[in-house]
Short mmCIF file of C-alpha atoms in Angstrom, two decimals:
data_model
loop_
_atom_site.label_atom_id
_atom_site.label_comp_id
_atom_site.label_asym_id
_atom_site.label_seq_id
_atom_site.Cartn_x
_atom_site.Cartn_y
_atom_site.Cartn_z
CA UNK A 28 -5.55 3.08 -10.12
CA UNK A 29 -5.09 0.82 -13.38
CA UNK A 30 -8.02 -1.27 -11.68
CA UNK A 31 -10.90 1.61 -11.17
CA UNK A 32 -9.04 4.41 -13.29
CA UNK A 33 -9.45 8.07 -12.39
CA UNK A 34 -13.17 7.99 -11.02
CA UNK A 35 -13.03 5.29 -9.04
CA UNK A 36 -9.96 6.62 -7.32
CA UNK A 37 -10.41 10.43 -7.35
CA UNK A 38 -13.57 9.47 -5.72
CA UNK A 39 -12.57 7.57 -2.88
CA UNK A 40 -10.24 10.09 -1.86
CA UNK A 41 -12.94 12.18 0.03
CA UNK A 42 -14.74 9.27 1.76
CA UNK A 43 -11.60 7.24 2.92
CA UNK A 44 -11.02 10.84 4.26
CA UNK A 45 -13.86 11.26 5.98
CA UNK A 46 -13.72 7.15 7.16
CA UNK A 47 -9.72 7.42 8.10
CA UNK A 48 -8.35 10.51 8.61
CA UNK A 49 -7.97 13.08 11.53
CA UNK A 50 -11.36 12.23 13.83
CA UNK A 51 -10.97 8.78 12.46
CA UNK A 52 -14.48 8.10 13.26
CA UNK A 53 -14.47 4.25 11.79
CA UNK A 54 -11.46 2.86 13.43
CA UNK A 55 -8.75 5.19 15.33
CA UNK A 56 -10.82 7.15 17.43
CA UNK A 57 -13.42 4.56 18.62
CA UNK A 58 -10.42 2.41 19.80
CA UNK A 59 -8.64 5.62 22.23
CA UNK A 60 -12.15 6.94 23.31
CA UNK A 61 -12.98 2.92 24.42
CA UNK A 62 -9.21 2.98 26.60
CA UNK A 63 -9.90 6.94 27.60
CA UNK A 64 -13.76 6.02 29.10
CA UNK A 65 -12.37 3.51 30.79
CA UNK A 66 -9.46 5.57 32.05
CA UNK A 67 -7.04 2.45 32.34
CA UNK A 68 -5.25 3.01 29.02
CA UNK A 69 -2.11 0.78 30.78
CA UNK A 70 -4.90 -2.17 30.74
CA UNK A 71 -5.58 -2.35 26.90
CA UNK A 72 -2.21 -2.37 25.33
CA UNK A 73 -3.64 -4.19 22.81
CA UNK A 74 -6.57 -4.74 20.71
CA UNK A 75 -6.59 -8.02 21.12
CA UNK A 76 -6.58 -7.37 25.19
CA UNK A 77 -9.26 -4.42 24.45
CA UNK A 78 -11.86 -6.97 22.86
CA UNK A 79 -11.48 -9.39 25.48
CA UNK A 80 -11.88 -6.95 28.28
CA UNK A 81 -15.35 -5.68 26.27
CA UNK A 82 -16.71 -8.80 24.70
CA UNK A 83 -15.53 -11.40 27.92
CA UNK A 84 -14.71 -14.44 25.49
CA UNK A 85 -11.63 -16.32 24.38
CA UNK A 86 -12.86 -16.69 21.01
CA UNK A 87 -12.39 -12.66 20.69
CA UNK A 88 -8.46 -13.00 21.60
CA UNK A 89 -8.43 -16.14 18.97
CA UNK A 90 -10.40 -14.33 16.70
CA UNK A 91 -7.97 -11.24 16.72
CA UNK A 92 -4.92 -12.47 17.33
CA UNK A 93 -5.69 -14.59 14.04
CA UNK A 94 -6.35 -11.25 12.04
CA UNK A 95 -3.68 -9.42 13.78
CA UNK A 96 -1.19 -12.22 12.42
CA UNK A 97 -2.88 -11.98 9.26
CA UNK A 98 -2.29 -8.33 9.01
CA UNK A 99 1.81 -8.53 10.15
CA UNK A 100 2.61 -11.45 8.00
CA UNK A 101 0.76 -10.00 5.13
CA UNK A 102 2.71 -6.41 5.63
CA UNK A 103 6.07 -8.76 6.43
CA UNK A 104 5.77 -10.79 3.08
CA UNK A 105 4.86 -7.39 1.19
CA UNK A 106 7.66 -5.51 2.17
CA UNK A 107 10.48 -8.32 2.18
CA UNK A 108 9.04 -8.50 -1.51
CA UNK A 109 8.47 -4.88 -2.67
CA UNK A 110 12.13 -4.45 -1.38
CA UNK A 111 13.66 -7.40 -3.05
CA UNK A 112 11.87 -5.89 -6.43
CA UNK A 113 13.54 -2.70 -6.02
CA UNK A 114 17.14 -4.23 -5.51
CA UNK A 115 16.45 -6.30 -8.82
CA UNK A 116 15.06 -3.65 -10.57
CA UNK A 117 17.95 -1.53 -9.85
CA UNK A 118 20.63 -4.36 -10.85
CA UNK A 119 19.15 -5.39 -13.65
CA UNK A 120 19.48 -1.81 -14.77
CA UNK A 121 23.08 -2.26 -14.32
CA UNK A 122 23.72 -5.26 -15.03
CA UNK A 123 21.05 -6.90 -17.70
CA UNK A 124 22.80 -9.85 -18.34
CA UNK A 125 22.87 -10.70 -14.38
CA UNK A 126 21.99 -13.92 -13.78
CA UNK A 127 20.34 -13.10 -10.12
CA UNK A 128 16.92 -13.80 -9.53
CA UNK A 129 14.03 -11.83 -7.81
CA UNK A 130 14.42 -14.93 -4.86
CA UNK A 131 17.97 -13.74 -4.92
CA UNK A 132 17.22 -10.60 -3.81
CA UNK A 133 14.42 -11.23 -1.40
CA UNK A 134 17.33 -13.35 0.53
CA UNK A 135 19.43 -10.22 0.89
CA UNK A 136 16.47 -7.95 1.52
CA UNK A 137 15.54 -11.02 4.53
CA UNK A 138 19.13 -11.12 6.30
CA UNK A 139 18.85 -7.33 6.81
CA UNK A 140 15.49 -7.55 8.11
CA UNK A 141 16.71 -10.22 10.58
CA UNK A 142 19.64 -8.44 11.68
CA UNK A 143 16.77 -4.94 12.36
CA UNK A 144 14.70 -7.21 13.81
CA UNK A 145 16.02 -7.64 17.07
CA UNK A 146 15.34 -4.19 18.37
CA UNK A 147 13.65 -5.30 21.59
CA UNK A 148 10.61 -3.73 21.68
CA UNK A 149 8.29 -0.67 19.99
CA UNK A 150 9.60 1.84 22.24
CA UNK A 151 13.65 1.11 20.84
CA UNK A 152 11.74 1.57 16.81
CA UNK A 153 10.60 5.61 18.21
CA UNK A 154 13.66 6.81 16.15
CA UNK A 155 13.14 4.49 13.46
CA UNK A 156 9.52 5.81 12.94
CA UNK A 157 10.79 9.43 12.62
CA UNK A 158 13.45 8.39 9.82
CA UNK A 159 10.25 6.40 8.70
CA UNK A 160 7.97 9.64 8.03
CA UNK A 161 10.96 11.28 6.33
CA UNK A 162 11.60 8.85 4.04
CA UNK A 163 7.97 8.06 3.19
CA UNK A 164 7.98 11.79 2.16
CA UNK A 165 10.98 11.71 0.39
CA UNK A 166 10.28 8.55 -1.73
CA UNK A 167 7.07 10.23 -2.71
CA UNK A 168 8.63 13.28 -3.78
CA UNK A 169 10.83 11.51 -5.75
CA UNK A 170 8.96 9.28 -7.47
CA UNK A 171 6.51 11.87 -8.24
CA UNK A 172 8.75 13.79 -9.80
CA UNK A 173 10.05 11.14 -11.61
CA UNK A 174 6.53 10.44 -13.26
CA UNK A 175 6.09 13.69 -14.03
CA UNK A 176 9.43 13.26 -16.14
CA UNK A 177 8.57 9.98 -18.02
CA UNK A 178 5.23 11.12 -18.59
CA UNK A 179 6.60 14.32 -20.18
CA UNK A 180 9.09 12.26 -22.56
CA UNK A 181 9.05 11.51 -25.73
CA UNK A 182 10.07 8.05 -25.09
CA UNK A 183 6.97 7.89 -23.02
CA UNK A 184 4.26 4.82 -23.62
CA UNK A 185 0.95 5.31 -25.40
CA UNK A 186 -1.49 6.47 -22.73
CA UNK A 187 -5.21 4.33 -22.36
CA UNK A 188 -6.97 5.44 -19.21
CA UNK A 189 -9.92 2.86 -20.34
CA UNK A 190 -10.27 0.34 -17.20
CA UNK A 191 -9.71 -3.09 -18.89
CA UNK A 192 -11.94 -6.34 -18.74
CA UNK A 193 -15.62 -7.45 -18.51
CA UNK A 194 -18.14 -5.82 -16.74
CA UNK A 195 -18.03 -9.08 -14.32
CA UNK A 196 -13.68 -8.60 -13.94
CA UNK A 197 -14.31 -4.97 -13.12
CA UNK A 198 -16.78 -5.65 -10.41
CA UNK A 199 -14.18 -8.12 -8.91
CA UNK A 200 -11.39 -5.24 -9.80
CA UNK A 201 -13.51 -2.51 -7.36
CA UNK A 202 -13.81 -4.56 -4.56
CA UNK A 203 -9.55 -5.85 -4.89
CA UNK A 204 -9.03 -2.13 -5.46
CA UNK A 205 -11.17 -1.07 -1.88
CA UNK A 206 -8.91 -3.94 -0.10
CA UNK A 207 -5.86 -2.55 -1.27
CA UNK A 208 -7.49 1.14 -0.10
CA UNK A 209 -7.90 -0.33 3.17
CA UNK A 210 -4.20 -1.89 3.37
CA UNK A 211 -3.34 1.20 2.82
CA UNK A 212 -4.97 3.46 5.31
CA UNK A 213 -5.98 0.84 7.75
CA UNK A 214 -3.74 0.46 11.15
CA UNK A 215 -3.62 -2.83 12.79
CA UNK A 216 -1.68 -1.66 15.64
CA UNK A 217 -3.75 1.97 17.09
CA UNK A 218 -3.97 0.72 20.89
CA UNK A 219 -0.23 -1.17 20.70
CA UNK A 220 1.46 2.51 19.59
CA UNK A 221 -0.77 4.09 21.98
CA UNK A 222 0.62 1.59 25.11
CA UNK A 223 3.80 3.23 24.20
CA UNK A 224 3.04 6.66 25.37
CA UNK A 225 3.15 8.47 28.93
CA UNK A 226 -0.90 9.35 29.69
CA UNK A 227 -2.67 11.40 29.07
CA UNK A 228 -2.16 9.99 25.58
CA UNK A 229 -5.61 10.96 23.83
CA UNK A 230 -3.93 14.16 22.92
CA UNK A 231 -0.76 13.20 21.66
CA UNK A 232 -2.75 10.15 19.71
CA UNK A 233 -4.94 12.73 18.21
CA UNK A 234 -2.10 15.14 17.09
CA UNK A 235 -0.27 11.71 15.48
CA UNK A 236 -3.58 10.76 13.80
CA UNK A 237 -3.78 13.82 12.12
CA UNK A 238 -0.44 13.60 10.98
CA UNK A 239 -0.81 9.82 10.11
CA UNK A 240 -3.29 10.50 7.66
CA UNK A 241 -2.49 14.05 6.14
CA UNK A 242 0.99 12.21 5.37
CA UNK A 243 -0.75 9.31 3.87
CA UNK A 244 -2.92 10.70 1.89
CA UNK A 245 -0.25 13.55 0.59
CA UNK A 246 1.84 10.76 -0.24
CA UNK A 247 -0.09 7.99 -1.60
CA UNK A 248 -2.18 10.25 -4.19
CA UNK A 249 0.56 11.81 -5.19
CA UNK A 250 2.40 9.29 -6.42
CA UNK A 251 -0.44 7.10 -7.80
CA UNK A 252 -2.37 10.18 -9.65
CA UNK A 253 1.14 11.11 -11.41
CA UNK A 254 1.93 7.26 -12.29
CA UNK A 255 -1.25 6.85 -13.74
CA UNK A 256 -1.33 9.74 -15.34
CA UNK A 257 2.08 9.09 -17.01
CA UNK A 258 1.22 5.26 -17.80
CA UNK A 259 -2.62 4.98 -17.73
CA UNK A 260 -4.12 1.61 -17.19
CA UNK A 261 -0.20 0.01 -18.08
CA UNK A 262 0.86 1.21 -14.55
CA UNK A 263 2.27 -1.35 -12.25
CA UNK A 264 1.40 -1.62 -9.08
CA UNK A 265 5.40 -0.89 -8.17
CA UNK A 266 5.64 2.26 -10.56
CA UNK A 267 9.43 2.19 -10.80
CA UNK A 268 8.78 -0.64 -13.09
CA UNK A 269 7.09 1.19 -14.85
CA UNK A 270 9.51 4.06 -14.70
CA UNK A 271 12.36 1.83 -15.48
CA UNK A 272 11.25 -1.02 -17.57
CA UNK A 273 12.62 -4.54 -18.62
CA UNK A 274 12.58 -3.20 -22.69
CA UNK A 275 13.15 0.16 -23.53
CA UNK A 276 14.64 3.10 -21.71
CA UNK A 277 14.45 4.28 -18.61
CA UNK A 278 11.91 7.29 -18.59
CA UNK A 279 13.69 9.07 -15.79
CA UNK A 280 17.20 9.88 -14.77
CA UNK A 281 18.83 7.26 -13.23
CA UNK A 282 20.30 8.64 -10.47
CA UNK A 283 16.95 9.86 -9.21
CA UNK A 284 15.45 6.44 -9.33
CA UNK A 285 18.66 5.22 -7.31
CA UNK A 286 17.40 7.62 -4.78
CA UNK A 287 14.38 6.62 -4.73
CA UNK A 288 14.83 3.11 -4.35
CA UNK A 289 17.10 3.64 -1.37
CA UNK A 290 14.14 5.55 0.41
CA UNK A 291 11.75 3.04 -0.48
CA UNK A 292 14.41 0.17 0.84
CA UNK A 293 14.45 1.81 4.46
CA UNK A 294 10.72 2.77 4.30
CA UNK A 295 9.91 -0.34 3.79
CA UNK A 296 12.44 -1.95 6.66
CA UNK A 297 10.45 0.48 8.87
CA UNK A 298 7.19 -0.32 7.72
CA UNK A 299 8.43 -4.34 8.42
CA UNK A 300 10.01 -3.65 11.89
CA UNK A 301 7.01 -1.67 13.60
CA UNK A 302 4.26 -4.10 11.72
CA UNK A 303 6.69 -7.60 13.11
CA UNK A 304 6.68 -6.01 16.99
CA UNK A 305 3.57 -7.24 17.62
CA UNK A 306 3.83 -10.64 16.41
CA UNK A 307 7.27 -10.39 18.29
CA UNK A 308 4.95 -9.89 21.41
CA UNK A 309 2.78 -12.46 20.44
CA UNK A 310 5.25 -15.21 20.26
CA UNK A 311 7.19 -14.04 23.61
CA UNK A 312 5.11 -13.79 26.01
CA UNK A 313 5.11 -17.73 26.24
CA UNK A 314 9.04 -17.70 25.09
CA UNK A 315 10.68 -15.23 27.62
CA UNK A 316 11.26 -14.50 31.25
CA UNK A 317 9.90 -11.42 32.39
CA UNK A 318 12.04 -11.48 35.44
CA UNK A 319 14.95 -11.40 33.75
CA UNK A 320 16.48 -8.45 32.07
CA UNK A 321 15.66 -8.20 27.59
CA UNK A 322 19.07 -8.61 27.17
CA UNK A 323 19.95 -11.88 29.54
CA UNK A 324 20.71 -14.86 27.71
CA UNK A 325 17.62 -16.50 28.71
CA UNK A 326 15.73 -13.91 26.73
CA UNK A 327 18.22 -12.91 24.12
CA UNK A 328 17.96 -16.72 22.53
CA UNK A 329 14.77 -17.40 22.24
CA UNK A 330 14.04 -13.65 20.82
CA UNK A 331 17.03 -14.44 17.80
CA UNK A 332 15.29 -17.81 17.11
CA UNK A 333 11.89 -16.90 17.08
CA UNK A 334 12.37 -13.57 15.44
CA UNK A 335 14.74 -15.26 12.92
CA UNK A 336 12.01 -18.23 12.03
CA UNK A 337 9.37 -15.43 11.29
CA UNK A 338 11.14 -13.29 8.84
CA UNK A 339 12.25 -16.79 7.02
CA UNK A 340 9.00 -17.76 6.67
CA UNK A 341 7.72 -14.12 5.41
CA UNK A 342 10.75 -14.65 2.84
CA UNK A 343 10.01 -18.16 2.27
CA UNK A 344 6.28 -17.01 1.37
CA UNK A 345 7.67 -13.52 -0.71
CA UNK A 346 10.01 -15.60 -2.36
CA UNK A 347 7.56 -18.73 -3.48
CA UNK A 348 4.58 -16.33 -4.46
CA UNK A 349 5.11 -12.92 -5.35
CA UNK A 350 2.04 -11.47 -5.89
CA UNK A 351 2.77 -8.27 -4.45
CA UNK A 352 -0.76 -6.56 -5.88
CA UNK A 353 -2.88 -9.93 -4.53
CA UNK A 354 -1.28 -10.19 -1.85
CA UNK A 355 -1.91 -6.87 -0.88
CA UNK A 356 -6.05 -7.45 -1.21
CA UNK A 357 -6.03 -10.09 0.51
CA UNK A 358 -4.06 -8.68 3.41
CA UNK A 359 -6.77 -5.60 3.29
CA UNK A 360 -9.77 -7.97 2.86
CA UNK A 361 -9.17 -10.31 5.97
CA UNK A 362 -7.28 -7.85 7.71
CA UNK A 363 -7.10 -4.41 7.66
CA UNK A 364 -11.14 -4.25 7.13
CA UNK A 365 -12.52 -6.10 9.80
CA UNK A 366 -10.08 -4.66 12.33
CA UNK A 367 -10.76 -1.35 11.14
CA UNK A 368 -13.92 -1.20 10.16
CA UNK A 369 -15.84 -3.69 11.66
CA UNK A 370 -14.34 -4.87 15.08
CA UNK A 371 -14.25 -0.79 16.62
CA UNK A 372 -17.81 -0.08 15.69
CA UNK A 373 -18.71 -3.19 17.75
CA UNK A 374 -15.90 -2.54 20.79
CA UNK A 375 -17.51 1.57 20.74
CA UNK A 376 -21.24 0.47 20.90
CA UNK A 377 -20.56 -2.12 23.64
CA UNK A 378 -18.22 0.22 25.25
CA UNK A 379 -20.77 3.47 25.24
CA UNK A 380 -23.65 2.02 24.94
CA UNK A 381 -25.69 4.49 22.86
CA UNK A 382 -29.64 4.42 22.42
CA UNK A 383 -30.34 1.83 20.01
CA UNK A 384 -32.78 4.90 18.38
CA UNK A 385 -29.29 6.91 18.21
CA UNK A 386 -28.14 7.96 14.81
CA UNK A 387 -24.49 6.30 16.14
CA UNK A 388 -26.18 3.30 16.86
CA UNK A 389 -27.26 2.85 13.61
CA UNK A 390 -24.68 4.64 11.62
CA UNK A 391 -22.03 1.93 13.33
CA UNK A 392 -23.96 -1.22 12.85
CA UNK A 393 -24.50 0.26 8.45
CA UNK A 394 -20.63 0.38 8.85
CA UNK A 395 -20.40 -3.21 9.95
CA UNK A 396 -22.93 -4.28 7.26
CA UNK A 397 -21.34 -2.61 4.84
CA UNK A 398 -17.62 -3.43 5.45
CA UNK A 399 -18.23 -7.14 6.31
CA UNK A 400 -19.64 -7.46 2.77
CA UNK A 401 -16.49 -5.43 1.25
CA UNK A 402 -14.55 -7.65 3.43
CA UNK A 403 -15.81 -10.90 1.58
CA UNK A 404 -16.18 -9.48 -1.72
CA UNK A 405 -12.59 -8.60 -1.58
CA UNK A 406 -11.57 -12.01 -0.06
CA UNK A 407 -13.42 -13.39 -3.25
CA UNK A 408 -11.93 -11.15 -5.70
CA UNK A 409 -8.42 -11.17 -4.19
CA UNK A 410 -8.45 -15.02 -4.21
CA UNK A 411 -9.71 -15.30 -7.62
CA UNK A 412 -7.08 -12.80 -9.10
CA UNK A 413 -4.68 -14.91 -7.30
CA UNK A 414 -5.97 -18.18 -9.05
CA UNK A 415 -6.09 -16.55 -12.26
CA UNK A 416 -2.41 -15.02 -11.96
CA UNK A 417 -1.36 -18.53 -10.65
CA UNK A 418 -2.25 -20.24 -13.95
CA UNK A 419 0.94 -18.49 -15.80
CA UNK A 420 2.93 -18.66 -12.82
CA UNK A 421 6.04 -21.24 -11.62
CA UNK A 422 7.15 -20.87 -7.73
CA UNK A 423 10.37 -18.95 -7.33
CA UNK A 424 9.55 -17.22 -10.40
CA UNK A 425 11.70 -14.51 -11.18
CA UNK A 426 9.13 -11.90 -11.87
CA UNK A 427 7.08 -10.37 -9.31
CA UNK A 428 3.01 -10.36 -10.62
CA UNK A 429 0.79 -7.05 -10.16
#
């Protein structure tokens, strides 16, 4: 919110609604009605299979699998680094002499997540997702109540809900800030979730996308109204360091923070594990041996190696440039917008067909417009905040940038 400040943010909340939430009209609901017309949802179990099967090209599978990769790296490196924060963040409470760094932490936050990640497949994560949705709620809840707290001290920061920079750095600010929107309520993964279920799924899809999105949006604004409220435009874009800062006190009690940071820890290995599956896929269907069972050595090897080498390289990146905020944007602006916003209006009017003197006709291609220009204005801005945050920055640094 620091980037837009309370209009900006207030205001998107009813048209992300109407773009992502229970119809989904712009992304979730284009993709099952595509697989329900067709009635072969077994067929496209993934969108990378559903464009192909549409658009009859090989640059479509390239072209998704590319932004699908984007999208699971970006969400790996995010929350391998968001989790090593916390764990620092936490110890250097305790211990502020330590002399661990943030890399330190992103190590131990990496070995976990390589241990997790050998859960075979999405189906043996349906228990994980459940815990998943409880802890999401239960971090919020926490952390909301814990900005409610620091705002109300009297140890509390000055407030200044003034957005900060030139007219120029705003502009770029508005277009990082509708990235990181999109990272947010965007799913890379609709048709891949829906492979999972017994058909008739368009039911049980709609009932989850309902739930998807009143949970998101519950959660997200409530933690980001009450941390900028109780910080302003000195908010960081991971509040408890806001909440518990490097001078000063901490503005909540501590053992509520320590809760908090253990939800966050598991939301975020949940968040990891079902986002990594399909790169998992990805990378096995050349490795193993359908024939043979998941759990024969033949298979079991190459899935510990390959899975291994990924989350390395997701810490390797966290670890060498933590720009959790940037990285973020640019994950939403080469990601989460095209395959959300752009690539299911084009799969729905190929798939249906309407009149090209059809309000959906046109309503779908002015959502492609629209979104392919947010998509590169948010590439630009992301990249340029990255640059600019670069300039006072050393790799392995110890400090994770907004």
């Amino acid at each position: 919110m620091p980037l837009v400040g309370w209009g900006g943010h207030l205001g998107s909340f009813p048209s992300l609604w109407q773009l992502q939430s229970p119809s989904t009209p712009i992304s979730s609901w284009p993709q099952c009605s595509i697989i329900v017309k067709n009635k072969v949802v077994a067929t496209f179990d993934s969108v990378s299979s559903q464009a192909i099967s549409l658009v009859g090209s090989g640059w479509m599978f390239y072209f998704v699998v590319s932004v699908q990769t984007t999208i699971n790296m970006g969400v790996g490196v995010g929350c391998i680094l968001l989790g090593g924060e916390c764990v620092q963040i936490m110890y250097s409470n305790l211990d502020s002499g330590g002399q661990l760094k943030l890399y330190h932490f992103i190590i131990m936050v990496a070995l976990i997540m390589i241990f997790l990640s050998q859960l075979p497949s999405f189906h043996s994560l349906r228990h994980i997702n459940l815990a998943s949705l409880v802890l999401c709620l239960a971090y919020s809840l926490t952390v909301t109540i814990a900005c409610i707290l620091a705002g109300r001290s009297s140890e509390a920061p000055s407030k200044d809900y003034s957005i900060k920079g030139s007219n120029l750095t705003r502009v770029f600010n508005a277009f990082s800030s509708m990235s990181i929107l999109g990272t947010i309520f965007g799913n890379g993964i609709l048709p891949e979730i829906q492979a999972t279920l017994a058909p008739p799924a368009t039911g049980k899809m709609f009932k989850g996308l309902c739930m998807c999105y009143g949970v998101i949006s519950v959660t997200f604004y409530s933690v980001a109204v009450t941390g900028y409220w109780a910080f302003g435009n000195n908010a960081k874009s991971n509040i408890l360091k806001s909440i518990m800062p490097d001078e000063g006190p901490t503005l909540a009690p501590t053992w509520l923070l320590a809760l908090s940071i253990c939800f966050v820890l598991l939301q975020l290995f949940a968040i990891a594990l079902v986002y990594s599956q399909v790169a998992y896929e990805i990378m096995e269907k050349k490795s193993a041996d359908v024939k043979q069972s998941i759990f024969a050595m033949r298979n079991l090897l190459p899935r510990l190696v390959l899975r291994s080498l990924y989350i390395i390289v997701c810490a390797f990146i966290a670890a060498m440039l933590p720009f959790f905020g940037d990285i973020n944007a640019l994950v939403g602006a080469i990601g989460f917008i095209p395959l959300d916003f752009i690539l299911p209006m084009l799969l729905y009017n190929m798939s249906f067909k309407p009149p090209r003197n059809s309000a959906t006709y046109w309503i779908n291609n002015a959502i492609m417009v629209v979104f392919t220009g947010v998509g590169i204005m948010g590439t630009i801005s992301s990249v340029r905040q990255i640059a600019i945050d670069a300039k006072r920055f050393k790799l392995f640094s110890s400090n994770a940038f907004d």
